């Protein structure tokens, strides 16, 4: 077993640098005390430079870390706790879900069935039991059946969310409450889930808390049972707040035998014994049957009128909520704190760093000033609307893009238009109309397709666009299904006309020029050149992108045009290669893995590409940024904002190519991206997690890419239109960037195997409430 102390040490060394916060202050005691009517001690000074918040206390919402940083590490293990405490952006409460052993030792673990969170079945095979808990028969392994020593000697903890990495499983034993308190969290939250069940088996939660832990160690004490809280209200001091935990609306509360939804109707009665409520987040922002946000309830405002704090559970970057959030976890947090009349008092989360960043830095922190990195779209805001449609471009401008892009394709009758690929099957409804036109063109792609240059523009305009969800097949992550066929395809001329009226520049991408010229008698370079001149884009930034040096050479000398050379994955750039690139381009467009090497789900090291290219005055742009957590290496904690910060602040790219410009704009247009600001979200250190892995990785699924050489840069001249093509010195492309998303690997592959839909991910939220 890998030494847990060594893991903890390396975590603090390699991960502590990821967030810098200039000041911290104490979280105030609020809500009128532990029980009904008690007065609280005066609150300490608020966080520096923080506004007055529309919470009950006026202070920032509390970040409540469930068992530490459980989005990555097993619950309540020392490493999870150290990570949560070291990366906290605001004051943080550490939440422990209490279970008791046979000899009355308190453990911090969410599930009463240890089979869900430990390897106990391996240690005690065929020893499961069945108990009736809250009216249901539950079969499994229970802490109350074992003395603490037996569990400590033979049982280790594992992740209880199957889609997460198992790399840190079985490295730590179950943690006791006393051991968690030894980490000295700023605030300690003890959650009691099954008081009456333990009472039935002669184990008293209240006696353990009062006599073993002591109320002085507990700032928040919550329970799903009213009877327990009423008993505790007579004993706690002013420094311990009591909170009623709500389960699903139709679940029955054990004391009063009422549905939780009915208890919620009488908040005045709740205030008699508690100072707050902890509810599933859907109690505040419910979802409709299609997975979108419905109208918010008035729960927060109603509770605040009764002097009750409202804490929302359960938040996790890798368990998607509403489609409205576009897989951006920060957007979800901000949804719960952006309305002054509906701002929660805290979040229970598995990813405390993301919650802290949202509260302490990104909330209401928009500025007109932006760091120099450009936000360049990939097919417009294609994470929100079908790519390259009028709606995708309109949304991109609203979302704060600096540059909108058009990948130019050609119709049979010579009309240049915008679409990610010449194959119409992925991004349009061509399969239902023109299936007989499907052909195989190995020079363009391996698979058969229905190609734009075989259809007239009129035929293409008859098609509906189709939303592309790159991770739908592997992981069930669908993008904005209500918009799956919305919008319309537009010509290059109309694209430029739209951009001319907006505060954005344009990027024109040209691929397959030599095939179009030699085989289809179509001159895409000439079409782009003439359309650009006719558009008269004075004072607009115009970028021309291609993977073909001969195409870029055609635009040499064009005043005001910036040429970008796009490459497939590389492992580095030699001085000679950088010098050669400079002959053809002003910038290079490189994949994420070309700048930071990724081994399975882990970053390893930064390549020399940016430094070498910058030394030769070549700008560098990274593609493609996506919000879906299965696309993001574990080092970024399923948070696209941290990935963006890493490439902008640490790698120092000149721009990012993204399908979700709103996520990039929120960060880059806030002071959070300014490393000289008092609050700043910093980069994740490449290779940080790899250094602390307790076991070696299997053979890599992605062999190392070769370094960039001159032969990968220089192409022969373009053939004349209609002539026999000159063989290219480079291998034929395998499709445009982003055309095929890789299957998630390592721990993420588990989610793929289960084919989780959005509804399935949402159902996982029940785990936070103790199911």
Coordinates of N, CA, C and O in Angstrom, one line a residue, residues 368-376 402-403 541 543 562 614 619-621 647-649 652-656 667-670 673-675:
X368 N -14.4 45.2 -18.2 CA -14.2 45.5 -19.7 C -12.8 45.1 -20.1 O -12.5 44.9 -21.2
X369 N -12.0 45.0 -19.1 CA -10.6 44.7 -19.4 C -10.4 43.2 -19.5 O -11.0 42.4 -18.8
X370 N -9.6 42.7 -20.5 CA -9.4 41.3 -20.7 C -7.9 41.1 -21.0 O -7.2 41.9 -21.6
X371 N -7.4 39.9 -20.5 CA -6.0 39.6 -20.8 C -5.9 39.4 -22.3 O -6.8 39.3 -23.0
X372 N -4.6 39.4 -22.7 CA -4.3 39.4 -24.1 C -4.8 38.2 -24.9 O -4.8 38.2 -26.1
X373 N -5.0 37.1 -24.2 CA -5.4 35.9 -25.0 C -6.7 36.0 -25.7 O -7.7 36.5 -25.1
X374 N -6.7 35.7 -27.0 CA -7.9 35.8 -27.8 C -8.9 34.7 -27.5 O -8.4 33.5 -27.3
X375 N -10.2 34.9 -27.6 CA -11.2 33.9 -27.5 C -11.7 33.7 -29.0 O -12.3 34.5 -29.5
X376 N -11.3 32.5 -29.5 CA -11.6 32.2 -30.9 C -12.6 31.0 -30.9 O -12.4 30.0 -30.2
X402 N -13.9 36.9 -29.2 CA -13.1 38.0 -29.9 C -13.1 37.7 -31.4 O -13.1 38.6 -32.2
X403 N -13.0 36.4 -31.8 CA -12.9 36.0 -33.2 C -13.9 34.9 -33.4 O -13.9 33.9 -32.7
X541 N -9.9 42.4 -37.6 CA -8.8 41.4 -37.6 C -9.3 40.2 -38.4 O -10.4 39.6 -38.2
X543 N -8.1 36.5 -39.9 CA -7.1 35.4 -39.8 C -7.4 34.4 -40.8 O -8.6 34.0 -41.0
X562 N -3.8 37.9 -41.0 CA -2.8 37.1 -40.1 C -3.0 35.6 -40.5 O -4.1 35.1 -40.4
X614 N 7.4 31.3 -29.8 CA 7.4 32.7 -29.4 C 8.8 33.3 -29.6 O 8.9 34.5 -30.0
X619 N 2.9 33.5 -33.0 CA 1.8 33.3 -32.0 C 1.4 31.9 -31.9 O 1.5 31.2 -32.9
X620 N 0.8 31.5 -30.8 CA 0.3 30.1 -30.6 C -1.1 30.2 -30.1 O -1.4 30.9 -29.1
X621 N -1.9 29.4 -30.7 CA -3.3 29.2 -30.3 C -3.6 27.7 -30.1 O -3.2 26.9 -30.8
X647 N -3.6 27.0 -19.6 CA -3.0 27.4 -20.9 C -2.7 28.9 -21.1 O -1.8 29.2 -21.8
X648 N -3.5 29.7 -20.5 CA -3.3 31.1 -20.6 C -2.2 31.6 -19.7 O -1.3 32.4 -20.1
X649 N -2.3 31.3 -18.4 CA -1.3 31.8 -17.5 C 0.0 31.1 -17.5 O 1.1 31.7 -17.5
X652 N 1.0 30.2 -21.5 CA 1.1 31.5 -22.2 C 0.8 31.5 -23.7 O 1.5 32.1 -24.5
X653 N -0.3 30.8 -24.0 CA -0.8 30.9 -25.4 C -1.4 32.3 -25.7 O -1.7 33.0 -24.8
X654 N -1.5 32.6 -27.0 CA -2.0 33.8 -27.4 C -3.5 33.8 -27.6 O -4.1 34.9 -27.8
X655 N -4.1 32.6 -27.6 CA -5.5 32.5 -27.7 C -6.0 31.1 -27.6 O -5.2 30.2 -27.7
X656 N -7.2 30.9 -27.3 CA -7.8 29.6 -27.2 C -8.9 29.4 -28.2 O -9.7 30.4 -28.4
X667 N -14.0 34.0 -17.5 CA -12.7 34.0 -16.8 C -11.8 35.1 -17.3 O -11.2 35.9 -16.5
X668 N -11.7 35.2 -18.6 CA -10.7 36.1 -19.1 C -11.1 37.6 -19.0 O -10.2 38.5 -19.1
X669 N -12.4 37.8 -18.8 CA -12.8 39.2 -18.6 C -13.1 39.5 -17.1 O -13.8 40.4 -16.8
X670 N -12.5 38.7 -16.3 CA -12.6 39.0 -14.8 C -11.2 39.2 -14.3 O -10.2 38.9 -14.9
X673 N -8.3 36.4 -13.9 CA -7.2 36.0 -14.8 C -6.0 36.9 -14.7 O -5.0 36.7 -15.4
X674 N -6.0 37.8 -13.8 CA -4.9 38.8 -13.6 C -4.0 38.2 -12.5 O -4.4 38.3 -11.3
X675 N -2.8 37.8 -12.8 CA -2.0 37.2 -11.8 C -1.5 38.2 -10.7 O -1.0 37.9 -9.7

